[in-house]
Amino acid sequence: MKIRLAKGKWDSIECDALIVPLFEDEKKNEGEFTTALDEKLGGLLSELKSTEEWTSKAGQISVIYRPSELRTGRLILLGAGKRKSYDAQAIRTLIMQAVRRVKSYNLKRVAVYYRRSQVETAQAAQAVVEGVVMATYSGDDYKTEDKSKNFIEEILFVTELDQGQAQVEEAMKRGEIVAQATNLARRLVNEPGNRINPSGLAQTAAEIAEKFGLEIEVLGEPEMEEKQMGAILAVARGSDEPARFIVLRHFGAPEGEAPPIVLVGKGVTFDSGGLSLKSPKSMEQMKSDKAGACVVLAAMQAIAELQVKKNIVGLIPAVENLPSGRAQRPGDVVRSMSGKTIEVMNTDAEGRLILADALCYGRQLQPEYMVDIATLTGACVIALGHLRAGLFSNNEEVCQKLLQASERSGEKFWRLPLDEDYRRAIKSQIADIKNVGGRWGGAITAAKFLEEFVGDVPWCHLDIAGVGLFKEGQELKGPTGFGVRTLVEMVSS
Ligand code: BES
Ligand code: ZN
Ligand code: ZN
């Protein structure tokens, strides 16, 4: 896909579709644009507005076929809602919706007209590109018929520039890289359990590492035994598929030896719950329990492509959580890599077990800070629904860093507490700690469990259990890739 900045006037752009946002509250001095547009359309716009069929409310779309005074095959009027809510995230979402509506029309060249707003041009350009690229992934990879088609070959961002061209072009490139990475995460999360197991995930990671110039190391079970990663190995026991521990390294720090930033992603390629078996209904989406891993992998790809000037390590503990005659049992005690013993009360709380060893491994790298991302708890979905991910942190500075990155990425988080008193819930009678904390505050007690393994390393834990999949009525379908954009923003700021 070619992505280009087109300087010049919206009415002379040659393309298959021109997307033009219209606000509910067009200001007087902007009347100019709508007046000109109305003239070009021979009064159609005024007429449309007078019918009440057109209100410009966010997401409304009307397609005008081959307007004779313009040089586009189709003019797509896009309701952009109120001015004040037209931020970068709104741009991204609206463009995603518009492109999704028309992408099967055999459009090769799609132009988006940038309406001046409170969002600066470069940021808007990035959001537009992200929106278009994200709209091109449909999630129907395994359909043999009725596969949604996508013809878009070129995206034009049309603007009468007010900022340096180079800056806008750089933002567009960045948008493309980050959105392609997001789509990669979405595609991988969509891969069913019979198509991607831990070795498959490691294989995919190796291909990406090769292609984008990351260093990769994959530990098999013998190496993990050697490192005494007892918690990961305990989860993996129930499956015939052996565990993998994937280490990806990006060396970007100018000073060479600088302490790395460590990103950790939960890679459960399928979560049946193990012997604490899930119900059929709650098992249906559990191929997506590797979303954290896919996000870290995709973020590492983007980090390499953007040549981020930091040393960054991506860690992915990959396992399949199944019941069998060899599976760990509720009540088992395992010894984690850190030396801490864990009483496994519930084998369905497997994410925190594999993360415990991964965080311990990460801590030994003496990082600047660590961020883990995981579809960790149903309790987080109960607490925050599908709009915001849970954020936990032991450090104000990295927490703020993450929240600032999230402002720019448009992915929303909500900080939840880590008070010391919550720790009581995971005390074990016979071991150092147990892996469940009872019925209440489940997202928090899971985070308290992880905190045990990070020591004094500045750390954020992101619980994405609720935001991993688009829900009915949202702008896209299937996996969201939630987290890729925030992580990339965070490490490159
Ligand atoms: N993978 C699940 C969490 C999850 C739930 C992700 C719903 C996405 C949607 C995790 O491994 C799990 O099963 N957690 C248990 C923990 C409990 C046993 C303490 C849960 O949340 O029910
Ligand atoms: Zn589970
Ligand atoms: Zn899980």
GROMACS .gro file of N, CA, C and O and ligand atoms in nm, residues 266 268 271-274 276 278 286 289 321 346-351 375-376, ligand 2:
model
   77
  266LYS      N    1   0.177  -1.225   2.793
  266LYS     CA    2   0.121  -1.358   2.825
  266LYS      C    3   0.088  -1.433   2.696
  266LYS      O    4   0.008  -1.388   2.615
  268VAL      N    5  -0.060  -1.763   2.626
  268VAL     CA    6  -0.129  -1.891   2.641
  268VAL      C    7  -0.205  -1.916   2.510
  268VAL      O    8  -0.304  -1.848   2.481
  271ASP      N    9  -0.641  -2.150   2.641
  271ASP     CA   10  -0.664  -2.164   2.785
  271ASP      C   11  -0.795  -2.238   2.812
  271ASP      O   12  -0.903  -2.179   2.808
  272SER      N   13  -0.782  -2.367   2.838
  272SER     CA   14  -0.902  -2.446   2.873
  272SER      C   15  -0.934  -2.432   3.021
  272SER      O   16  -1.039  -2.473   3.067
  273GLY      N   17  -0.838  -2.377   3.097
  273GLY     CA   18  -0.851  -2.372   3.241
  273GLY      C   19  -0.769  -2.483   3.308
  273GLY      O   20  -0.742  -2.477   3.426
  274GLY      N   21  -0.731  -2.585   3.230
  274GLY     CA   22  -0.661  -2.700   3.290
  274GLY      C   23  -0.761  -2.783   3.367
  274GLY      O   24  -0.880  -2.786   3.335
  276SER      N   25  -0.892  -2.724   3.647
  276SER     CA   26  -0.999  -2.633   3.690
  276SER      C   27  -1.068  -2.584   3.562
  276SER      O   28  -1.065  -2.465   3.528
  278LYS      N   29  -1.268  -2.468   3.240
  278LYS     CA   30  -1.367  -2.363   3.213
  278LYS      C   31  -1.496  -2.424   3.161
  278LYS      O   32  -1.496  -2.536   3.111
  286MET      N   33  -1.094  -1.854   2.399
  286MET     CA   34  -0.966  -1.865   2.470
  286MET      C   35  -0.844  -1.890   2.381
  286MET      O   36  -0.732  -1.900   2.429
  289ASP      N   37  -0.612  -1.595   2.433
  289ASP     CA   38  -0.539  -1.577   2.560
  289ASP      C   39  -0.389  -1.552   2.536
  289ASP      O   40  -0.313  -1.537   2.630
  321ASN      N   41  -0.267  -2.438   2.796
  321ASN     CA   42  -0.319  -2.482   2.926
  321ASN      C   43  -0.430  -2.585   2.908
  321ASN      O   44  -0.544  -2.548   2.880
  346ASN      N   45  -0.589  -2.294   4.177
  346ASN     CA   46  -0.678  -2.298   4.061
  346ASN      C   47  -0.590  -2.299   3.935
  346ASN      O   48  -0.515  -2.205   3.912
  347THR      N   49  -0.603  -2.405   3.857
  347THR     CA   50  -0.513  -2.416   3.740
  347THR      C   51  -0.555  -2.320   3.628
  347THR      O   52  -0.484  -2.305   3.530
  348ASP      N   53  -0.673  -2.258   3.644
  348ASP     CA   54  -0.717  -2.159   3.545
  348ASP      C   55  -0.652  -2.023   3.569
  348ASP      O   56  -0.660  -1.934   3.485
  349ALA      N   57  -0.589  -2.005   3.682
  349ALA     CA   58  -0.513  -1.882   3.705
  349ALA      C   59  -0.369  -1.909   3.663
  349ALA      O   60  -0.275  -1.901   3.742
  350GLU      N   61  -0.356  -1.946   3.534
  350GLU     CA   62  -0.226  -1.989   3.480
  350GLU      C   63  -0.141  -1.873   3.430
  350GLU      O   64  -0.019  -1.881   3.427
  351GLY      N   65  -0.211  -1.764   3.391
  351GLY     CA   66  -0.138  -1.651   3.334
  351GLY      C   67  -0.036  -1.596   3.431
  351GLY      O   68   0.080  -1.573   3.396
  375THR      N   69  -0.404  -1.094   2.900
  375THR     CA   70  -0.548  -1.118   2.918
  375THR      C   71  -0.559  -1.196   3.048
  375THR      O   72  -0.575  -1.318   3.049
  376LEU      N   73  -0.550  -1.123   3.161
  376LEU     CA   74  -0.523  -1.194   3.287
  376LEU      C   75  -0.646  -1.236   3.365
  376LEU      O   76  -0.650  -1.348   3.416
  495ZN      ZN   77  -0.708  -1.928   3.284
   0.00000   0.00000   0.00000
